[in-house]
PDB file of C-alpha atoms and ligand atoms in Angstrom:
ATOM      1  CA  MET A 212      54.540  13.888 -23.464  1.00  0.00           C
ATOM      2  CA  GLY A 213      54.553  15.995 -26.609  1.00  0.00           C
ATOM      3  CA  GLN A 214      52.245  13.683 -28.543  1.00  0.00           C
ATOM      4  CA  SER A 215      49.255  15.368 -26.850  1.00  0.00           C
ATOM      5  CA  GLU A 216      50.277  18.434 -28.860  1.00  0.00           C
ATOM      6  CA  ARG A 217      49.632  16.650 -32.164  1.00  0.00           C
ATOM      7  CA  MET A 218      46.562  18.230 -33.760  1.00  0.00           C
ATOM      8  CA  SER A 219      44.058  16.234 -35.810  1.00  0.00           C
ATOM      9  CA  ASP A 220      44.647  15.821 -39.541  1.00  0.00           C
ATOM     10  CA  ILE A 221      41.658  18.028 -40.356  1.00  0.00           C
ATOM     11  CA  SER A 222      42.963  20.780 -38.037  1.00  0.00           C
ATOM     12  CA  PHE A 223      46.338  20.615 -39.747  1.00  0.00           C
ATOM     13  CA  LYS A 224      44.732  20.911 -43.198  1.00  0.00           C
ATOM     14  CA  LEU A 225      42.592  23.856 -42.066  1.00  0.00           C
ATOM     15  CA  MET A 226      45.653  25.547 -40.569  1.00  0.00           C
ATOM     16  CA  ASN A 227      47.557  25.082 -43.835  1.00  0.00           C
ATOM     17  CA  LEU A 228      44.672  26.573 -45.794  1.00  0.00           C
ATOM     18  CA  THR A 229      44.467  29.525 -43.406  1.00  0.00           C
ATOM     19  CA  PHE A 230      48.224  30.149 -43.733  1.00  0.00           C
ATOM     20  CA  ASN A 231      47.891  30.135 -47.537  1.00  0.00           C
ATOM     21  CA  VAL A 232      45.163  32.789 -47.342  1.00  0.00           C
ATOM     22  CA  ILE A 233      47.046  34.891 -44.734  1.00  0.00           C
ATOM     23  CA  ASP A 234      50.231  34.768 -46.806  1.00  0.00           C
ATOM     24  CA  VAL A 235      48.383  36.244 -49.794  1.00  0.00           C
ATOM     25  CA  PHE A 236      46.572  39.034 -47.947  1.00  0.00           C
ATOM     26  CA  TYR A 237      49.135  39.712 -45.197  1.00  0.00           C
ATOM     27  CA  PRO A 238      52.561  38.664 -46.525  1.00  0.00           C
ATOM     28  CA  HIS A 239      54.706  39.093 -43.400  1.00  0.00           C
ATOM     29  CA  VAL A 240      56.878  35.954 -43.341  1.00  0.00           C
ATOM     30  CA  ASP A 241      59.723  37.326 -45.521  1.00  0.00           C
ATOM     31  CA  LYS A 242      59.939  40.494 -43.417  1.00  0.00           C
ATOM     32  CA  ARG A 243      60.011  38.545 -40.163  1.00  0.00           C
ATOM     33  CA  VAL A 244      62.695  36.167 -41.399  1.00  0.00           C
ATOM     34  CA  GLN A 245      64.947  39.086 -42.397  1.00  0.00           C
ATOM     35  CA  SER A 246      65.152  40.104 -38.730  1.00  0.00           C
ATOM     36  CA  PHE A 247      66.399  36.670 -37.594  1.00  0.00           C
ATOM     37  CA  GLY A 248      70.016  37.263 -38.715  1.00  0.00           C
ATOM     38  CA  ILE A 249      70.339  33.993 -40.621  1.00  0.00           C
ATOM     39  CA  GLN A 250      73.539  33.863 -42.713  1.00  0.00           C
ATOM     40  CA  PRO A 251      74.898  31.608 -45.495  1.00  0.00           C
ATOM     41  CA  GLY A 252      76.491  28.435 -44.116  1.00  0.00           C
ATOM     42  CA  MET A 253      74.487  28.362 -40.888  1.00  0.00           C
ATOM     43  CA  THR A 254      72.601  25.369 -39.544  1.00  0.00           C
ATOM     44  CA  VAL A 255      69.039  26.350 -38.645  1.00  0.00           C
ATOM     45  CA  VAL A 256      66.347  24.276 -36.964  1.00  0.00           C
ATOM     46  CA  ASP A 257      62.758  25.187 -37.811  1.00  0.00           C
ATOM     47  CA  TYR A 258      61.090  23.598 -34.763  1.00  0.00           C
ATOM     48  CA  GLY A 259      57.363  23.107 -35.306  1.00  0.00           C
ATOM     49  CA  CYS A 260      57.827  23.814 -39.006  1.00  0.00           C
ATOM     50  CA  GLY A 261      54.205  23.126 -39.963  1.00  0.00           C
ATOM     51  CA  PRO A 262      53.793  23.317 -43.748  1.00  0.00           C
ATOM     52  CA  GLY A 263      57.255  24.900 -44.080  1.00  0.00           C
ATOM     53  CA  ARG A 264      56.585  28.551 -44.848  1.00  0.00           C
ATOM     54  CA  TYR A 265      59.653  29.494 -42.770  1.00  0.00           C
ATOM     55  CA  THR A 266      61.652  26.410 -43.778  1.00  0.00           C
ATOM     56  CA  THR A 267      61.788  27.386 -47.467  1.00  0.00           C
ATOM     57  CA  ARG A 268      62.999  30.895 -46.572  1.00  0.00           C
ATOM     58  CA  PHE A 269      65.647  29.525 -44.204  1.00  0.00           C
ATOM     59  CA  ALA A 270      66.856  27.159 -46.943  1.00  0.00           C
ATOM     60  CA  LYS A 271      67.385  30.101 -49.290  1.00  0.00           C
ATOM     61  CA  LEU A 272      69.234  32.158 -46.657  1.00  0.00           C
ATOM     62  CA  VAL A 273      71.657  29.430 -45.487  1.00  0.00           C
ATOM     63  CA  GLY A 274      72.423  28.436 -49.082  1.00  0.00           C
ATOM     64  CA  LYS A 275      74.308  25.428 -50.379  1.00  0.00           C
ATOM     65  CA  THR A 276      76.811  25.410 -47.518  1.00  0.00           C
ATOM     66  CA  GLY A 277      74.161  25.560 -44.818  1.00  0.00           C
ATOM     67  CA  LYS A 278      71.551  23.153 -43.555  1.00  0.00           C
ATOM     68  CA  VAL A 279      67.973  23.354 -42.287  1.00  0.00           C
ATOM     69  CA  TYR A 280      66.319  20.793 -40.045  1.00  0.00           C
ATOM     70  CA  ALA A 281      62.521  20.998 -40.316  1.00  0.00           C
ATOM     71  CA  VAL A 282      61.050  19.371 -37.211  1.00  0.00           C
ATOM     72  CA  ASP A 283      57.397  18.663 -36.526  1.00  0.00           C
ATOM     73  CA  ILE A 284      55.297  16.276 -34.483  1.00  0.00           C
ATOM     74  CA  HIS A 285      52.704  15.926 -37.265  1.00  0.00           C
ATOM     75  CA  GLU A 286      53.189  13.533 -40.186  1.00  0.00           C
ATOM     76  CA  LEU A 287      51.283  15.867 -42.527  1.00  0.00           C
ATOM     77  CA  ALA A 288      53.765  18.672 -41.780  1.00  0.00           C
ATOM     78  CA  ILE A 289      56.648  16.375 -42.658  1.00  0.00           C
ATOM     79  CA  ALA A 290      54.878  15.188 -45.832  1.00  0.00           C
ATOM     80  CA  THR A 291      54.127  18.779 -46.869  1.00  0.00           C
ATOM     81  CA  VAL A 292      57.717  19.919 -46.342  1.00  0.00           C
ATOM     82  CA  ASN A 293      59.031  16.824 -48.156  1.00  0.00           C
ATOM     83  CA  GLY A 294      56.787  17.865 -51.068  1.00  0.00           C
ATOM     84  CA  LYS A 295      58.330  21.354 -51.057  1.00  0.00           C
ATOM     85  CA  ILE A 296      61.846  19.894 -50.898  1.00  0.00           C
ATOM     86  CA  GLY A 297      61.065  18.025 -54.125  1.00  0.00           C
ATOM     87  CA  GLN A 298      59.207  20.891 -55.770  1.00  0.00           C
ATOM     88  CA  TYR A 299      61.859  23.545 -55.074  1.00  0.00           C
ATOM     89  CA  GLN A 300      64.914  21.217 -55.070  1.00  0.00           C
ATOM     90  CA  LEU A 301      65.853  22.136 -51.505  1.00  0.00           C
ATOM     91  CA  HIS A 302      68.905  19.911 -51.125  1.00  0.00           C
ATOM     92  CA  ASN A 303      69.875  21.559 -47.835  1.00  0.00           C
ATOM     93  CA  VAL A 304      66.667  20.680 -45.928  1.00  0.00           C
ATOM     94  CA  VAL A 305      66.194  17.553 -43.802  1.00  0.00           C
ATOM     95  CA  THR A 306      62.817  16.736 -42.227  1.00  0.00           C
ATOM     96  CA  MET A 307      62.562  15.179 -38.772  1.00  0.00           C
ATOM     97  CA  LEU A 308      59.356  13.708 -37.295  1.00  0.00           C
ATOM     98  CA  ALA A 309      59.551  14.443 -33.554  1.00  0.00           C
ATOM     99  CA  ASN A 310      58.651  11.791 -31.005  1.00  0.00           C
ATOM    100  CA  GLY A 311      57.392  13.721 -27.990  1.00  0.00           C
ATOM    101  CA  TYR A 312      60.148  16.203 -27.201  1.00  0.00           C
ATOM    102  CA  ASP A 313      62.766  14.138 -28.993  1.00  0.00           C
ATOM    103  CA  SER A 314      63.454  15.821 -32.337  1.00  0.00           C
ATOM    104  CA  GLY A 315      66.141  13.400 -33.485  1.00  0.00           C
ATOM    105  CA  VAL A 316      68.359  16.366 -34.439  1.00  0.00           C
ATOM    106  CA  PRO A 317      72.000  15.700 -33.406  1.00  0.00           C
ATOM    107  CA  ASP A 318      73.479  17.381 -30.304  1.00  0.00           C
ATOM    108  CA  HIS A 319      74.692  20.997 -30.559  1.00  0.00           C
ATOM    109  CA  VAL A 320      74.459  21.490 -34.323  1.00  0.00           C
ATOM    110  CA  ALA A 321      72.233  24.560 -34.590  1.00  0.00           C
ATOM    111  CA  ASP A 322      73.472  28.114 -34.975  1.00  0.00           C
ATOM    112  CA  VAL A 323      69.836  29.201 -34.779  1.00  0.00           C
ATOM    113  CA  VAL A 324      66.776  27.363 -33.462  1.00  0.00           C
ATOM    114  CA  CYS A 325      63.465  28.955 -34.432  1.00  0.00           C
ATOM    115  CA  ALA A 326      60.231  28.068 -32.646  1.00  0.00           C
ATOM    116  CA  ILE A 327      57.644  30.219 -34.363  1.00  0.00           C
ATOM    117  CA  ASP A 328      53.938  30.226 -33.526  1.00  0.00           C
ATOM    118  CA  MET A 329      54.129  27.005 -31.551  1.00  0.00           C
ATOM    119  CA  PHE A 330      55.549  27.510 -28.012  1.00  0.00           C
ATOM    120  CA  PHE A 331      52.145  28.565 -26.626  1.00  0.00           C
ATOM    121  CA  GLY A 332      50.804  25.027 -27.241  1.00  0.00           C
ATOM    122  CA  ILE A 333      53.645  23.201 -25.483  1.00  0.00           C
ATOM    123  CA  LYS A 334      52.405  21.421 -22.338  1.00  0.00           C
ATOM    124  CA  GLN A 335      55.810  20.832 -20.721  1.00  0.00           C
ATOM    125  CA  PRO A 336      57.834  23.941 -21.573  1.00  0.00           C
ATOM    126  CA  THR A 337      60.928  23.043 -19.554  1.00  0.00           C
ATOM    127  CA  GLU A 338      61.271  19.614 -21.229  1.00  0.00           C
ATOM    128  CA  PHE A 339      60.716  21.260 -24.591  1.00  0.00           C
ATOM    129  CA  LEU A 340      63.287  24.014 -23.918  1.00  0.00           C
ATOM    130  CA  ALA A 341      65.777  21.343 -22.797  1.00  0.00           C
ATOM    131  CA  GLU A 342      65.477  19.684 -26.218  1.00  0.00           C
ATOM    132  CA  LEU A 343      66.052  23.035 -27.936  1.00  0.00           C
ATOM    133  CA  LYS A 344      69.134  23.576 -25.793  1.00  0.00           C
ATOM    134  CA  ARG A 345      70.453  20.080 -26.588  1.00  0.00           C
ATOM    135  CA  ILE A 346      70.359  20.739 -30.325  1.00  0.00           C
ATOM    136  CA  ALA A 347      71.705  24.335 -30.173  1.00  0.00           C
ATOM    137  CA  LYS A 348      75.413  25.117 -30.310  1.00  0.00           C
ATOM    138  CA  GLN A 349      76.814  26.543 -27.069  1.00  0.00           C
ATOM    139  CA  GLU A 350      76.902  29.951 -28.732  1.00  0.00           C
ATOM    140  CA  GLY A 351      73.644  29.253 -30.566  1.00  0.00           C
ATOM    141  CA  LEU A 352      70.585  31.452 -30.673  1.00  0.00           C
ATOM    142  CA  LEU A 353      66.944  30.663 -29.963  1.00  0.00           C
ATOM    143  CA  ILE A 354      64.284  32.758 -31.660  1.00  0.00           C
ATOM    144  CA  ILE A 355      60.917  32.113 -30.076  1.00  0.00           C
ATOM    145  CA  ASP A 356      57.625  33.985 -30.193  1.00  0.00           C
ATOM    146  CA  ASP A 357      54.428  34.294 -28.193  1.00  0.00           C
ATOM    147  CA  GLY A 358      51.868  32.986 -30.668  1.00  0.00           C
ATOM    148  CA  HIS A 359      48.567  32.816 -28.799  1.00  0.00           C
ATOM    149  CA  GLN A 360      49.899  33.653 -25.344  1.00  0.00           C
ATOM    150  CA  SER A 361      51.013  36.823 -23.588  1.00  0.00           C
ATOM    151  CA  ARG A 362      54.619  38.008 -23.637  1.00  0.00           C
ATOM    152  CA  GLN A 363      54.609  37.641 -19.869  1.00  0.00           C
ATOM    153  CA  ALA A 364      53.672  33.934 -20.172  1.00  0.00           C
ATOM    154  CA  THR A 365      56.408  33.319 -22.762  1.00  0.00           C
ATOM    155  CA  ARG A 366      59.004  35.115 -20.662  1.00  0.00           C
ATOM    156  CA  GLN A 367      57.988  33.326 -17.457  1.00  0.00           C
ATOM    157  CA  LYS A 368      58.203  29.832 -19.027  1.00  0.00           C
ATOM    158  CA  ILE A 369      61.690  30.591 -20.365  1.00  0.00           C
ATOM    159  CA  LEU A 370      62.912  32.036 -17.063  1.00  0.00           C
ATOM    160  CA  ASP A 371      61.360  29.194 -15.009  1.00  0.00           C
ATOM    161  CA  SER A 372      63.267  26.633 -17.106  1.00  0.00           C
ATOM    162  CA  GLY A 373      66.623  28.152 -16.102  1.00  0.00           C
ATOM    163  CA  LEU A 374      67.929  26.832 -19.440  1.00  0.00           C
ATOM    164  CA  TRP A 375      67.943  29.955 -21.599  1.00  0.00           C
ATOM    165  CA  SER A 376      68.756  33.631 -21.007  1.00  0.00           C
ATOM    166  CA  ILE A 377      66.685  36.214 -22.820  1.00  0.00           C
ATOM    167  CA  VAL A 378      69.118  38.565 -24.542  1.00  0.00           C
ATOM    168  CA  GLU A 379      66.710  40.705 -26.577  1.00  0.00           C
ATOM    169  CA  GLU A 380      63.008  41.213 -27.053  1.00  0.00           C
ATOM    170  CA  THR A 381      61.240  42.725 -30.028  1.00  0.00           C
ATOM    171  CA  ARG A 382      57.524  43.050 -30.694  1.00  0.00           C
ATOM    172  CA  ASP A 383      57.658  39.863 -32.781  1.00  0.00           C
ATOM    173  CA  HIS A 384      59.952  37.561 -30.833  1.00  0.00           C
ATOM    174  CA  LEU A 385      62.482  36.934 -28.060  1.00  0.00           C
ATOM    175  CA  ARG A 386      66.138  36.117 -28.718  1.00  0.00           C
ATOM    176  CA  CYS A 387      67.711  33.748 -26.203  1.00  0.00           C
ATOM    177  CA  LYS A 388      71.156  32.242 -25.551  1.00  0.00           C
ATOM    178  CA  PRO A 389      71.845  29.013 -23.656  1.00  0.00           C
ATOM    179  CA  ALA A 390      72.126  29.863 -19.939  1.00  0.00           C
TER     180      ALA A 390
HETATM  181  C1  SAM B 626      50.639  26.962 -35.654  1.00  0.00           C
HETATM  182  S1  SAM B 626      51.748  25.857 -36.459  1.00  0.00           S
HETATM  183  C2  SAM B 626      53.074  26.943 -36.925  1.00  0.00           C
HETATM  184  C3  SAM B 626      53.883  26.401 -38.070  1.00  0.00           C
HETATM  185  C4  SAM B 626      55.080  27.275 -38.469  1.00  0.00           C
HETATM  186  N1  SAM B 626      56.031  27.436 -37.407  1.00  0.00           N
HETATM  187  C5  SAM B 626      54.606  28.627 -38.957  1.00  0.00           C
HETATM  188  O1  SAM B 626      54.655  29.593 -38.182  1.00  0.00           O
HETATM  189  O2  SAM B 626      54.168  28.697 -40.109  1.00  0.00           O
HETATM  190  C6  SAM B 626      52.446  24.927 -35.091  1.00  0.00           C
HETATM  191  C7  SAM B 626      53.199  23.693 -35.544  1.00  0.00           C
HETATM  192  O3  SAM B 626      53.932  23.182 -34.422  1.00  0.00           O
HETATM  193  C8  SAM B 626      53.836  21.772 -34.428  1.00  0.00           C
HETATM  194  N2  SAM B 626      54.066  21.267 -33.063  1.00  0.00           N
HETATM  195  C9  SAM B 626      53.279  21.367 -31.985  1.00  0.00           C
HETATM  196  N3  SAM B 626      53.821  20.765 -30.926  1.00  0.00           N
HETATM  197  C10 SAM B 626      55.004  20.258 -31.340  1.00  0.00           C
HETATM  198  C11 SAM B 626      56.050  19.518 -30.705  1.00  0.00           C
HETATM  199  N4  SAM B 626      55.983  19.177 -29.426  1.00  0.00           N
HETATM  200  N5  SAM B 626      57.119  19.171 -31.441  1.00  0.00           N
HETATM  201  C12 SAM B 626      57.209  19.515 -32.761  1.00  0.00           C
HETATM  202  N6  SAM B 626      56.258  20.199 -33.413  1.00  0.00           N
HETATM  203  C13 SAM B 626      55.165  20.576 -32.720  1.00  0.00           C
HETATM  204  C14 SAM B 626      52.425  21.504 -34.945  1.00  0.00           C
HETATM  205  O4  SAM B 626      52.271  20.180 -35.423  1.00  0.00           O
HETATM  206  C15 SAM B 626      52.297  22.563 -36.023  1.00  0.00           C
HETATM  207  O5  SAM B 626      52.700  22.096 -37.276  1.00  0.00           O
END
């Protein structure tokens, strides 16, 4: 469970390289993050953080009084984000290496859980969504996007789980509350 979603090291490195190129020629991450509603003092979980392009932005937005958990199933993601924590002195970021669908994040700590560009690859969506619900506060928010799947597929997986209610949809993502 979950571990089957771990890509090879070479795939991870190629993905990182591709993100670096995309972020130069199509810099969209800052704009997307602005629409998430992240405020100073919040606790945010960047689930499937990859090389941390969202993590570093979240860290800036939550500030000194907030906290960011950067979760990934791949050791290279965790190593890359740890490197950025050192490089940019991100004292409010904690990395978590997931074991299957166990993130290790404490129960009900997150004001916002973000699962960006990763849900499409999840083999057991209900188990995955249960972990996101476990770590979200009861009034917490889930921001999740389609990645490489249709909006209909994303919506159906969320509704089938019975764990989250979709409260808003934009072109970029869905906003959900614990059901
Ligand atoms: C396409 S990348 C997106 C990275 C980042 N969210 C972004 O948009 O820049 C997907 C990431 O999700 C991670 N991932 C996939 N399945 C996972 C799981 N079950 N638990 C945690 N992370 C996972 C992958 O290792 C990879 O780093």
